[in-house]
Amino acid sequence: MSEPGLIVLGSGPAGMAAAEAFRERRDDEPVRVLTADVDMPYFRPPLSKEFLRGDTDDVAMYPSSWFTENNVDINLDTRVTEVDVHAHAVTAAGIRHPYSHLILAGGSSPQPPAIPGGELALTLRSLQDARELRDVARRASSAVVIGGGFIGCEAAASIAARGVPVTLVAPDDLPQQRRLGTEAGRKLLRLVENSGVRFVGGAHVQEIGSDAVVLEGGVTLDTDLVLAATGVAPQGDLASQAGLSVVDSRIVVDAHMSTSHPDVYAAGDSALATNSTAGRPITIEHWQDASDQGAVAGACAAGAEDDWAEVPGFWTTIGADTVKYHAWGDGYERSRLIEHDDGFTVWYEAGGAVVGVLTHNADDDYDLGEKLIHAARPAPVAM
C-alpha cells in the first residue's frame, strides 16, 4: 500500500466492520489494518464462554482467504506510535503510512487492580489472554475471579464448568447491583450460584499473593488462579496526542463517527459517539455496538451518509443461562421486575419512557423493549 488509502487502527469488531463496510463501497482504494494484536481477527464473546470452557478453538472472524479476496492488507503485532492528522499519516515501527481516511478503533485495555500484587492477576481481553487463562484453568485446583460485571460472571461460570471451585469476589452485595438494581442483582446472583460459583459480595481485595487473595478484614482465599475482571480503559492516547477532541480517554465523534478533524473517524470502545436516536453521546462496551459503529465509520469514510441510530444491546451467558439487555446505559429513574414461569424481565424507565430492558427467557420482551426504547415510549407494565 504505497498510495494513500483507508487505514484502520485496530482489528476488533469496530475496526473490521469499518474495513468491510468501506471495501463494500470502494473496491479501487487501498485498505490497510494496523493492529497490535498478534492474532488474526477473532470473535471476543466466546473467549469468556465456549473457548474458556474448552468447547471450541474456532473463534476466527474470517476465513484466511478473506483478506486476499477482498484486497485488505493486515499488519499484526504492529503498534502505532503517532497519528499526524495534518500530514494525513500514521507511524508504526518507524514506518510512515499515508492515508486518505483514517479510522481509530483501538478499543480498550484491561485494568489490573491497583493493589499490592495486582500484576499477578490474569486479565481477559485478547485471544492470547484467553489461551493463557484456559491453560492455567486446566491445572488449577481453585480460582478467584475479582469483579462482578458480566465478564467476571461469564468467566467464573466457565471456569467452574471445568470442575474448578470458583469464588467470585465483588464490591457490590449483588452482581451488577449498582448498574441494574437490587432486584436484577438477586436474579443474576441466582444464575451465578446455579453455575456452581460461590459469590462473595460487599468485599474488597486488599492484596494478591502467589497462592492467595487477601480481602479487607483479613479473610484469605487460597487459590492458584486469579482473574481480574475489574474494568477496562479506552485507548484514546493517540487521538489526544494528535489534537483530536477527547473526553475521559474517549474520542468524541458525531453520529457519523466523524472526529474533530476531517477524514478521521473513530468507533467502538474508544469512541464517545452521539446516537442519533437518543440525541446525545452514549458510551458502549459491547461487541455488537462496536461493530455497528464501525460499519457506520467505514461507510461514511467511503462517502455514505450513514449514522449510528441503534439501541445498544448484548447477550451474556452465565453457565447455561442467557441474559439479554437493551439500554441507553446512562441511568434510569425507576425499575420493575416481572416474573415469568422460567425467567424474568426488568423494565427501566426515565422521564416516562423505557430506557432499558433486561430479560432471561423472555425474548418477546427483549424485542419489544428495543422498539420502546427507540420510540421513547412507556413500559408495557405499571411502573
mmCIF file of C-alpha atoms in Angstrom:
data_model
loop_
_atom_site.group_PDB
_atom_site.id
_atom_site.type_symbol
_atom_site.label_atom_id
_atom_site.label_comp_id
_atom_site.label_asym_id
_atom_site.label_seq_id
_atom_site.Cartn_x
_atom_site.Cartn_y
_atom_site.Cartn_z
ATOM 1 C CA MET A 1 0.000 0.000 0.000
ATOM 2 C CA SER A 2 2.238 2.778 -1.275
ATOM 3 C CA GLU A 3 -0.528 5.219 -2.197
ATOM 4 C CA PRO A 4 -2.847 6.793 0.411
ATOM 5 C CA GLY A 5 -5.996 4.817 1.182
ATOM 6 C CA LEU A 6 -8.057 3.838 4.191
ATOM 7 C CA ILE A 7 -6.073 2.973 7.299
ATOM 8 C CA VAL A 8 -7.841 1.308 10.211
ATOM 9 C CA LEU A 9 -6.155 1.165 13.603
ATOM 10 C CA GLY A 10 -7.460 -1.926 15.405
ATOM 11 C CA SER A 11 -8.677 -5.370 14.336
ATOM 12 C CA GLY A 12 -11.567 -5.807 16.765
ATOM 13 C CA PRO A 13 -15.263 -5.622 15.868
ATOM 14 C CA ALA A 14 -15.240 -1.877 15.156
ATOM 15 C CA GLY A 15 -12.094 -1.920 13.052
ATOM 16 C CA MET A 16 -13.030 -4.921 10.961
ATOM 17 C CA ALA A 17 -16.619 -3.784 10.416
ATOM 18 C CA ALA A 18 -15.191 -0.459 9.238
ATOM 19 C CA ALA A 19 -12.791 -2.107 6.794
ATOM 20 C CA GLU A 20 -15.548 -4.343 5.473
ATOM 21 C CA ALA A 21 -18.083 -1.526 5.050
ATOM 22 C CA PHE A 22 -15.536 0.665 3.286
ATOM 23 C CA ARG A 23 -14.473 -2.123 0.913
ATOM 24 C CA GLU A 24 -18.095 -2.876 0.015
ATOM 25 C CA ARG A 25 -18.422 0.692 -1.292
ATOM 26 C CA ARG A 26 -14.897 1.321 -2.577
ATOM 27 C CA ASP A 27 -13.219 -1.531 -4.441
ATOM 28 C CA ASP A 28 -10.490 0.616 -6.000
ATOM 29 C CA GLU A 29 -8.865 2.206 -2.958
ATOM 30 C CA PRO A 30 -6.230 0.542 -0.750
ATOM 31 C CA VAL A 31 -7.303 -0.660 2.712
ATOM 32 C CA ARG A 32 -4.798 -1.405 5.455
ATOM 33 C CA VAL A 33 -5.469 -2.589 9.003
ATOM 34 C CA LEU A 34 -2.750 -1.953 11.598
ATOM 35 C CA THR A 35 -3.183 -3.862 14.861
ATOM 36 C CA ALA A 36 -1.114 -4.544 17.958
ATOM 37 C CA ASP A 37 -2.825 -7.931 18.254
ATOM 38 C CA VAL A 38 -0.693 -10.937 17.342
ATOM 39 C CA ASP A 39 -3.659 -12.998 16.108
ATOM 40 C CA MET A 40 -5.781 -12.654 13.012
ATOM 41 C CA PRO A 41 -9.175 -11.052 13.802
ATOM 42 C CA TYR A 42 -11.323 -13.186 16.095
ATOM 43 C CA PHE A 43 -14.636 -13.057 17.924
ATOM 44 C CA ARG A 44 -14.176 -11.969 21.535
ATOM 45 C CA PRO A 45 -17.539 -13.053 23.077
ATOM 46 C CA PRO A 46 -16.605 -16.789 23.110
ATOM 47 C CA LEU A 47 -13.341 -16.111 24.961
ATOM 48 C CA SER A 48 -15.070 -15.966 28.345
ATOM 49 C CA LYS A 49 -17.509 -18.736 27.462
ATOM 50 C CA GLU A 50 -17.111 -21.577 24.913
ATOM 51 C CA PHE A 51 -13.383 -21.042 24.398
ATOM 52 C CA LEU A 52 -12.610 -20.848 28.109
ATOM 53 C CA ARG A 53 -14.714 -23.943 28.803
ATOM 54 C CA GLY A 54 -12.741 -25.817 26.132
ATOM 55 C CA ASP A 55 -15.773 -26.357 23.915
ATOM 56 C CA THR A 56 -14.216 -24.707 20.851
ATOM 57 C CA ASP A 57 -10.994 -23.350 19.403
ATOM 58 C CA ASP A 58 -12.692 -21.802 16.381
ATOM 59 C CA VAL A 59 -13.072 -18.093 17.072
ATOM 60 C CA ALA A 60 -11.799 -16.724 13.732
ATOM 61 C CA MET A 61 -13.788 -13.765 12.426
ATOM 62 C CA TYR A 62 -12.992 -14.528 8.768
ATOM 63 C CA PRO A 63 -11.634 -17.444 6.759
ATOM 64 C CA SER A 64 -7.953 -16.994 5.945
ATOM 65 C CA SER A 65 -8.775 -16.255 2.300
ATOM 66 C CA TRP A 66 -10.995 -13.256 3.095
ATOM 67 C CA PHE A 67 -8.173 -10.701 3.226
ATOM 68 C CA THR A 68 -6.755 -11.724 -0.141
ATOM 69 C CA GLU A 69 -10.166 -11.951 -1.792
ATOM 70 C CA ASN A 70 -11.141 -8.505 -0.507
ATOM 71 C CA ASN A 71 -7.727 -6.910 -1.038
ATOM 72 C CA VAL A 72 -7.395 -5.888 2.601
ATOM 73 C CA ASP A 73 -3.828 -5.660 3.912
ATOM 74 C CA ILE A 74 -3.491 -6.528 7.621
ATOM 75 C CA ASN A 75 -0.373 -5.930 9.732
ATOM 76 C CA LEU A 76 -0.316 -7.897 13.000
ATOM 77 C CA ASP A 77 1.810 -7.129 16.064
ATOM 78 C CA THR A 78 2.131 -3.548 14.832
ATOM 79 C CA ARG A 79 1.892 -0.780 17.392
ATOM 80 C CA VAL A 80 1.162 2.716 16.091
ATOM 81 C CA THR A 81 3.213 5.380 17.860
ATOM 82 C CA GLU A 82 1.976 8.561 16.188
ATOM 83 C CA VAL A 83 -1.030 9.916 14.349
ATOM 84 C CA ASP A 84 -0.360 13.067 12.321
ATOM 85 C CA VAL A 85 -3.741 14.342 11.182
ATOM 86 C CA HIS A 86 -2.255 17.376 9.423
ATOM 87 C CA ALA A 87 0.090 15.281 7.282
ATOM 88 C CA HIS A 88 -2.523 12.523 6.852
ATOM 89 C CA ALA A 89 -0.116 9.838 8.081
ATOM 90 C CA VAL A 90 0.436 7.392 10.937
ATOM 91 C CA THR A 91 3.743 5.969 12.151
ATOM 92 C CA ALA A 92 4.221 2.359 13.249
ATOM 93 C CA ALA A 93 7.551 0.612 13.914
ATOM 94 C CA GLY A 94 9.324 3.614 12.407
ATOM 95 C CA ILE A 95 7.409 3.349 9.135
ATOM 96 C CA ARG A 96 5.177 6.205 7.992
ATOM 97 C CA HIS A 97 1.876 5.186 6.399
ATOM 98 C CA PRO A 98 -0.049 7.837 4.430
ATOM 99 C CA TYR A 99 -3.839 7.741 4.458
ATOM 100 C CA SER A 100 -6.765 9.353 2.701
ATOM 101 C CA HIS A 101 -9.139 8.345 5.502
ATOM 102 C CA LEU A 102 -8.300 7.105 8.996
ATOM 103 C CA ILE A 103 -10.492 5.104 11.385
ATOM 104 C CA LEU A 104 -9.409 4.843 15.028
ATOM 105 C CA ALA A 105 -10.735 1.621 16.546
ATOM 106 C CA GLY A 106 -8.144 0.733 19.153
ATOM 107 C CA GLY A 107 -10.712 -0.441 21.687
ATOM 108 C CA SER A 108 -9.783 -0.619 25.346
ATOM 109 C CA SER A 109 -7.304 -2.401 27.553
ATOM 110 C CA PRO A 110 -7.940 -4.330 30.801
ATOM 111 C CA GLN A 111 -7.067 -2.637 34.061
ATOM 112 C CA PRO A 112 -5.435 -4.832 36.732
ATOM 113 C CA PRO A 113 -6.483 -3.934 40.279
ATOM 114 C CA ALA A 114 -4.356 -1.146 41.760
ATOM 115 C CA ILE A 115 -3.388 -3.097 44.869
ATOM 116 C CA PRO A 116 -0.257 -4.912 46.044
ATOM 117 C CA GLY A 117 0.192 -7.953 43.811
ATOM 118 C CA GLY A 118 -2.328 -6.690 41.257
ATOM 119 C CA GLU A 119 0.110 -7.523 38.469
ATOM 120 C CA LEU A 120 -0.115 -11.226 39.434
ATOM 121 C CA ALA A 121 -3.744 -11.450 38.355
ATOM 122 C CA LEU A 122 -4.606 -12.669 34.870
ATOM 123 C CA THR A 123 -6.787 -10.478 32.658
ATOM 124 C CA LEU A 124 -9.066 -11.420 29.770
ATOM 125 C CA ARG A 125 -9.256 -9.204 26.724
ATOM 126 C CA SER A 126 -7.364 -10.852 23.872
ATOM 127 C CA LEU A 127 -7.158 -14.349 22.409
ATOM 128 C CA GLN A 128 -3.633 -14.521 23.795
ATOM 129 C CA ASP A 129 -5.055 -13.757 27.284
ATOM 130 C CA ALA A 130 -7.717 -16.430 26.822
ATOM 131 C CA ARG A 131 -5.181 -19.094 25.857
ATOM 132 C CA GLU A 132 -3.152 -18.375 28.990
ATOM 133 C CA LEU A 133 -6.235 -18.357 31.215
ATOM 134 C CA ARG A 134 -7.534 -21.626 29.760
ATOM 135 C CA ASP A 135 -4.133 -23.257 30.171
ATOM 136 C CA VAL A 136 -3.902 -22.177 33.832
ATOM 137 C CA ALA A 137 -7.511 -23.299 34.434
ATOM 138 C CA ARG A 138 -6.637 -26.793 33.208
ATOM 139 C CA ARG A 139 -4.163 -27.169 36.081
ATOM 140 C CA ALA A 140 -5.897 -25.084 38.753
ATOM 141 C CA SER A 141 -7.222 -26.591 41.965
ATOM 142 C CA SER A 142 -9.217 -23.432 42.774
ATOM 143 C CA ALA A 143 -9.865 -19.989 41.301
ATOM 144 C CA VAL A 144 -10.783 -16.486 42.433
ATOM 145 C CA VAL A 145 -12.406 -14.072 39.981
ATOM 146 C CA ILE A 146 -12.386 -10.402 41.017
ATOM 147 C CA GLY A 147 -15.227 -8.293 39.635
ATOM 148 C CA GLY A 148 -18.982 -8.834 39.451
ATOM 149 C CA GLY A 149 -19.561 -7.462 35.951
ATOM 150 C CA PHE A 150 -20.766 -9.589 33.075
ATOM 151 C CA ILE A 151 -17.273 -10.703 32.021
ATOM 152 C CA GLY A 152 -16.492 -11.730 35.604
ATOM 153 C CA CYS A 153 -19.737 -13.695 35.898
ATOM 154 C CA GLU A 154 -19.244 -15.366 32.497
ATOM 155 C CA ALA A 155 -15.644 -16.333 33.143
ATOM 156 C CA ALA A 156 -16.332 -17.574 36.668
ATOM 157 C CA ALA A 157 -19.125 -19.826 35.386
ATOM 158 C CA SER A 158 -16.941 -21.130 32.549
ATOM 159 C CA ILE A 159 -14.050 -21.979 34.883
ATOM 160 C CA ALA A 160 -16.485 -23.694 37.255
ATOM 161 C CA ALA A 161 -17.775 -25.752 34.316
ATOM 162 C CA ARG A 162 -14.272 -27.214 34.069
ATOM 163 C CA GLY A 163 -14.680 -28.638 37.571
ATOM 164 C CA VAL A 164 -12.630 -25.941 39.312
ATOM 165 C CA PRO A 165 -14.015 -24.492 42.589
ATOM 166 C CA VAL A 166 -14.511 -20.757 41.901
ATOM 167 C CA THR A 167 -15.096 -17.802 44.219
ATOM 168 C CA LEU A 168 -16.358 -14.598 42.618
ATOM 169 C CA VAL A 169 -15.477 -11.519 44.693
ATOM 170 C CA ALA A 170 -17.271 -8.209 44.058
ATOM 171 C CA PRO A 171 -17.597 -4.844 45.835
ATOM 172 C CA ASP A 172 -21.387 -4.748 45.447
ATOM 173 C CA ASP A 173 -23.596 -7.000 47.564
ATOM 174 C CA LEU A 174 -25.049 -8.456 44.355
ATOM 175 C CA PRO A 175 -23.781 -8.854 40.764
ATOM 176 C CA GLN A 176 -24.308 -5.657 38.740
ATOM 177 C CA GLN A 177 -26.309 -4.135 41.587
ATOM 178 C CA ARG A 178 -25.122 -0.585 41.041
ATOM 179 C CA ARG A 179 -25.868 -0.721 37.320
ATOM 180 C CA LEU A 180 -29.035 -2.808 37.172
ATOM 181 C CA GLY A 181 -30.593 -2.533 40.644
ATOM 182 C CA THR A 182 -31.191 -4.836 43.581
ATOM 183 C CA GLU A 183 -33.971 -6.973 42.069
ATOM 184 C CA ALA A 184 -31.945 -7.687 38.935
ATOM 185 C CA GLY A 185 -28.870 -8.319 41.090
ATOM 186 C CA ARG A 186 -30.703 -11.007 43.054
ATOM 187 C CA LYS A 187 -31.699 -12.737 39.834
ATOM 188 C CA LEU A 188 -28.158 -12.620 38.475
ATOM 189 C CA LEU A 189 -26.847 -13.953 41.808
ATOM 190 C CA ARG A 190 -29.088 -16.994 41.446
ATOM 191 C CA LEU A 191 -27.767 -17.648 37.934
ATOM 192 C CA VAL A 192 -24.165 -17.280 39.138
ATOM 193 C CA GLU A 193 -24.724 -19.676 42.029
ATOM 194 C CA ASN A 194 -26.607 -22.131 39.788
ATOM 195 C CA SER A 195 -23.480 -22.309 37.628
ATOM 196 C CA GLY A 196 -21.513 -23.622 40.612
ATOM 197 C CA VAL A 197 -19.789 -20.371 41.578
ATOM 198 C CA ARG A 198 -19.521 -19.113 45.145
ATOM 199 C CA PHE A 199 -20.283 -15.384 45.291
ATOM 200 C CA VAL A 200 -18.742 -13.117 47.932
ATOM 201 C CA GLY A 201 -20.318 -9.679 47.710
ATOM 202 C CA GLY A 202 -19.569 -6.456 49.566
ATOM 203 C CA ALA A 203 -15.911 -7.457 49.540
ATOM 204 C CA HIS A 204 -12.777 -5.567 48.566
ATOM 205 C CA VAL A 205 -9.484 -7.217 47.713
ATOM 206 C CA GLN A 206 -6.577 -5.913 49.749
ATOM 207 C CA GLU A 207 -3.726 -7.921 48.268
ATOM 208 C CA ILE A 208 -2.980 -10.677 45.765
ATOM 209 C CA GLY A 209 -0.224 -13.154 46.573
ATOM 210 C CA SER A 210 1.281 -16.036 44.631
ATOM 211 C CA ASP A 211 -1.156 -18.510 46.190
ATOM 212 C CA ALA A 212 -3.865 -16.462 47.896
ATOM 213 C CA VAL A 213 -6.152 -13.436 47.696
ATOM 214 C CA VAL A 214 -6.486 -11.368 50.869
ATOM 215 C CA LEU A 215 -9.707 -9.440 51.423
ATOM 216 C CA GLU A 216 -10.082 -6.317 53.527
ATOM 217 C CA GLY A 217 -10.797 -7.528 57.044
ATOM 218 C CA GLY A 218 -8.199 -10.264 56.827
ATOM 219 C CA VAL A 219 -10.139 -13.071 55.114
ATOM 220 C CA THR A 220 -7.738 -15.120 52.968
ATOM 221 C CA LEU A 221 -8.825 -17.128 49.926
ATOM 222 C CA ASP A 222 -6.253 -19.765 48.974
ATOM 223 C CA THR A 223 -6.076 -20.125 45.191
ATOM 224 C CA ASP A 224 -3.724 -20.879 42.311
ATOM 225 C CA LEU A 225 -5.685 -18.892 39.692
ATOM 226 C CA VAL A 226 -6.679 -15.237 39.997
ATOM 227 C CA LEU A 227 -8.582 -13.465 37.224
ATOM 228 C CA ALA A 228 -9.156 -9.724 37.453
ATOM 229 C CA ALA A 229 -12.313 -8.635 35.614
ATOM 230 C CA THR A 230 -12.066 -5.146 37.053
ATOM 231 C CA GLY A 231 -12.784 -2.940 34.082
ATOM 232 C CA VAL A 232 -11.064 -1.546 31.012
ATOM 233 C CA ALA A 233 -9.590 1.769 29.897
ATOM 234 C CA PRO A 234 -10.418 3.256 26.464
ATOM 235 C CA GLN A 235 -7.421 3.734 24.181
ATOM 236 C CA GLY A 236 -7.617 7.445 23.445
ATOM 237 C CA ASP A 237 -3.985 8.476 23.959
ATOM 238 C CA LEU A 238 -3.002 8.600 20.278
ATOM 239 C CA ALA A 239 -6.045 10.701 19.460
ATOM 240 C CA SER A 240 -5.348 13.082 22.324
ATOM 241 C CA GLN A 241 -1.718 13.470 21.262
ATOM 242 C CA ALA A 242 -2.902 14.182 17.716
ATOM 243 C CA GLY A 243 -5.030 17.059 18.967
ATOM 244 C CA LEU A 244 -8.421 15.408 18.461
ATOM 245 C CA SER A 245 -11.258 16.112 20.873
ATOM 246 C CA VAL A 246 -11.118 13.530 23.686
ATOM 247 C CA VAL A 247 -13.239 13.291 26.856
ATOM 248 C CA ASP A 248 -12.360 10.837 29.636
ATOM 249 C CA SER A 249 -9.998 8.981 27.255
ATOM 250 C CA ARG A 250 -12.778 8.545 24.664
ATOM 251 C CA ILE A 251 -12.593 10.130 21.217
ATOM 252 C CA VAL A 252 -15.517 12.481 20.634
ATOM 253 C CA VAL A 253 -17.406 11.734 17.417
ATOM 254 C CA ASP A 254 -20.786 12.619 15.964
ATOM 255 C CA ALA A 255 -23.435 10.149 14.796
ATOM 256 C CA HIS A 256 -21.443 9.629 11.558
ATOM 257 C CA MET A 257 -18.384 8.649 13.649
ATOM 258 C CA SER A 258 -16.540 11.777 12.461
ATOM 259 C CA THR A 259 -13.949 13.218 14.839
ATOM 260 C CA SER A 260 -12.986 16.864 15.264
ATOM 261 C CA HIS A 261 -10.624 16.601 12.261
ATOM 262 C CA PRO A 262 -11.620 15.935 8.622
ATOM 263 C CA ASP A 263 -11.086 12.417 7.245
ATOM 264 C CA VAL A 264 -10.605 10.932 10.721
ATOM 265 C CA TYR A 265 -13.237 8.684 12.278
ATOM 266 C CA ALA A 266 -13.440 6.658 15.487
ATOM 267 C CA ALA A 267 -15.629 3.762 16.592
ATOM 268 C CA GLY A 268 -16.015 1.198 19.354
ATOM 269 C CA ASP A 269 -14.900 1.272 22.977
ATOM 270 C CA SER A 270 -12.517 4.171 22.381
ATOM 271 C CA ALA A 271 -15.260 6.440 20.984
ATOM 272 C CA LEU A 272 -17.788 8.725 22.647
ATOM 273 C CA ALA A 273 -20.390 8.783 19.901
ATOM 274 C CA THR A 274 -23.653 10.651 19.555
ATOM 275 C CA ASN A 275 -26.549 8.281 18.948
ATOM 276 C CA SER A 276 -28.977 9.973 16.563
ATOM 277 C CA THR A 277 -31.999 8.266 18.143
ATOM 278 C CA ALA A 278 -31.055 9.119 21.718
ATOM 279 C CA GLY A 279 -29.902 12.577 20.648
ATOM 280 C CA ARG A 280 -26.893 12.501 22.956
ATOM 281 C CA PRO A 281 -23.464 10.891 23.339
ATOM 282 C CA ILE A 282 -23.574 7.265 24.518
ATOM 283 C CA THR A 283 -20.640 5.111 25.627
ATOM 284 C CA ILE A 284 -20.630 1.451 24.602
ATOM 285 C CA GLU A 285 -18.720 -1.577 25.839
ATOM 286 C CA HIS A 286 -20.076 -4.465 23.825
ATOM 287 C CA TRP A 287 -19.282 -6.354 20.647
ATOM 288 C CA GLN A 288 -22.377 -5.687 18.556
ATOM 289 C CA ASP A 289 -22.422 -1.970 19.337
ATOM 290 C CA ALA A 290 -18.754 -1.645 18.374
ATOM 291 C CA SER A 291 -19.458 -3.495 15.132
ATOM 292 C CA ASP A 292 -22.439 -1.241 14.388
ATOM 293 C CA GLN A 293 -20.354 1.885 14.937
ATOM 294 C CA GLY A 294 -17.505 0.504 12.845
ATOM 295 C CA ALA A 295 -19.854 -0.178 9.949
ATOM 296 C CA VAL A 296 -21.074 3.435 10.099
ATOM 297 C CA ALA A 297 -17.490 4.757 10.193
ATOM 298 C CA GLY A 298 -16.430 2.665 7.207
ATOM 299 C CA ALA A 299 -19.497 3.601 5.194
ATOM 300 C CA CYS A 300 -19.112 7.324 5.908
ATOM 301 C CA ALA A 301 -15.397 7.234 5.092
ATOM 302 C CA ALA A 302 -16.439 5.804 1.729
ATOM 303 C CA GLY A 303 -18.854 8.682 1.142
ATOM 304 C CA ALA A 304 -22.157 7.350 2.502
ATOM 305 C CA GLU A 305 -24.457 9.275 4.868
ATOM 306 C CA ASP A 306 -24.996 6.556 7.485
ATOM 307 C CA ASP A 307 -25.476 7.363 11.161
ATOM 308 C CA TRP A 308 -25.440 5.407 14.406
ATOM 309 C CA ALA A 309 -29.063 5.055 15.488
ATOM 310 C CA GLU A 310 -29.358 1.557 17.000
ATOM 311 C CA VAL A 311 -30.254 0.973 20.642
ATOM 312 C CA PRO A 312 -27.193 -0.588 22.329
ATOM 313 C CA GLY A 313 -27.646 -4.177 23.424
ATOM 314 C CA PHE A 314 -25.958 -7.505 24.051
ATOM 315 C CA TRP A 315 -26.393 -11.067 25.261
ATOM 316 C CA THR A 316 -24.464 -12.648 28.118
ATOM 317 C CA THR A 317 -24.296 -16.327 29.032
ATOM 318 C CA ILE A 318 -23.773 -17.348 32.655
ATOM 319 C CA GLY A 319 -23.374 -21.115 32.697
ATOM 320 C CA ALA A 320 -26.370 -22.489 30.842
ATOM 321 C CA ASP A 321 -28.433 -19.309 31.155
ATOM 322 C CA THR A 322 -28.629 -16.441 28.662
ATOM 323 C CA VAL A 323 -29.470 -12.916 29.748
ATOM 324 C CA LYS A 324 -30.227 -10.162 27.214
ATOM 325 C CA TYR A 325 -30.019 -6.415 27.720
ATOM 326 C CA HIS A 326 -31.015 -3.344 25.700
ATOM 327 C CA ALA A 327 -30.400 0.101 27.186
ATOM 328 C CA TRP A 328 -29.033 3.556 26.582
ATOM 329 C CA GLY A 329 -26.833 2.776 29.547
ATOM 330 C CA ASP A 330 -26.693 6.216 31.143
ATOM 331 C CA GLY A 331 -29.053 5.686 34.054
ATOM 332 C CA TYR A 332 -32.720 5.211 34.932
ATOM 333 C CA GLU A 333 -35.211 6.582 37.450
ATOM 334 C CA ARG A 334 -37.291 3.513 38.267
ATOM 335 C CA SER A 335 -37.396 -0.188 37.512
ATOM 336 C CA ARG A 336 -39.818 -3.071 37.833
ATOM 337 C CA LEU A 337 -39.156 -6.794 37.728
ATOM 338 C CA ILE A 338 -41.755 -9.106 36.182
ATOM 339 C CA GLU A 339 -41.511 -12.811 36.985
ATOM 340 C CA HIS A 340 -42.151 -15.456 34.308
ATOM 341 C CA ASP A 341 -42.501 -19.212 34.658
ATOM 342 C CA ASP A 342 -38.886 -19.846 33.691
ATOM 343 C CA GLY A 343 -37.379 -16.377 33.563
ATOM 344 C CA PHE A 344 -37.879 -12.675 34.196
ATOM 345 C CA THR A 345 -37.983 -9.189 32.692
ATOM 346 C CA VAL A 346 -36.793 -5.976 34.298
ATOM 347 C CA TRP A 347 -38.120 -2.764 32.789
ATOM 348 C CA TYR A 348 -36.246 0.511 33.303
ATOM 349 C CA GLU A 349 -37.785 3.966 32.793
ATOM 350 C CA ALA A 350 -36.665 7.584 32.901
ATOM 351 C CA GLY A 351 -38.790 10.607 32.044
ATOM 352 C CA GLY A 352 -41.810 8.363 31.440
ATOM 353 C CA ALA A 353 -40.054 6.359 28.688
ATOM 354 C CA VAL A 354 -38.344 2.971 28.613
ATOM 355 C CA VAL A 355 -34.567 3.374 28.700
ATOM 356 C CA GLY A 356 -33.628 -0.241 29.331
ATOM 357 C CA VAL A 357 -34.839 -3.838 29.449
ATOM 358 C CA LEU A 358 -33.135 -6.897 30.955
ATOM 359 C CA THR A 359 -34.536 -10.342 30.151
ATOM 360 C CA HIS A 360 -33.997 -14.012 30.899
ATOM 361 C CA ASN A 361 -36.047 -16.415 28.769
ATOM 362 C CA ALA A 362 -38.286 -13.549 27.650
ATOM 363 C CA ASP A 363 -37.291 -12.827 24.057
ATOM 364 C CA ASP A 364 -40.591 -11.119 23.192
ATOM 365 C CA ASP A 365 -39.940 -8.556 25.922
ATOM 366 C CA TYR A 366 -36.360 -8.107 24.730
ATOM 367 C CA ASP A 367 -37.556 -7.348 21.191
ATOM 368 C CA LEU A 368 -40.409 -5.156 22.435
ATOM 369 C CA GLY A 369 -38.045 -3.317 24.751
ATOM 370 C CA GLU A 370 -35.773 -2.350 21.870
ATOM 371 C CA LYS A 371 -38.730 -0.852 19.997
ATOM 372 C CA LEU A 372 -39.998 1.038 23.053
ATOM 373 C CA ILE A 373 -36.559 2.427 23.858
ATOM 374 C CA HIS A 374 -36.114 3.534 20.242
ATOM 375 C CA ALA A 375 -39.520 5.233 20.228
ATOM 376 C CA ALA A 376 -39.149 6.668 23.779
ATOM 377 C CA ARG A 377 -42.446 5.095 24.822
ATOM 378 C CA PRO A 378 -43.566 3.974 28.307
ATOM 379 C CA ALA A 379 -43.126 0.461 29.648
ATOM 380 C CA PRO A 380 -45.972 -2.006 28.948
ATOM 381 C CA VAL A 381 -46.448 -2.519 32.708
ATOM 382 C CA ALA A 382 -47.290 -0.146 35.541
ATOM 383 C CA MET A 383 -44.091 1.254 36.990
#
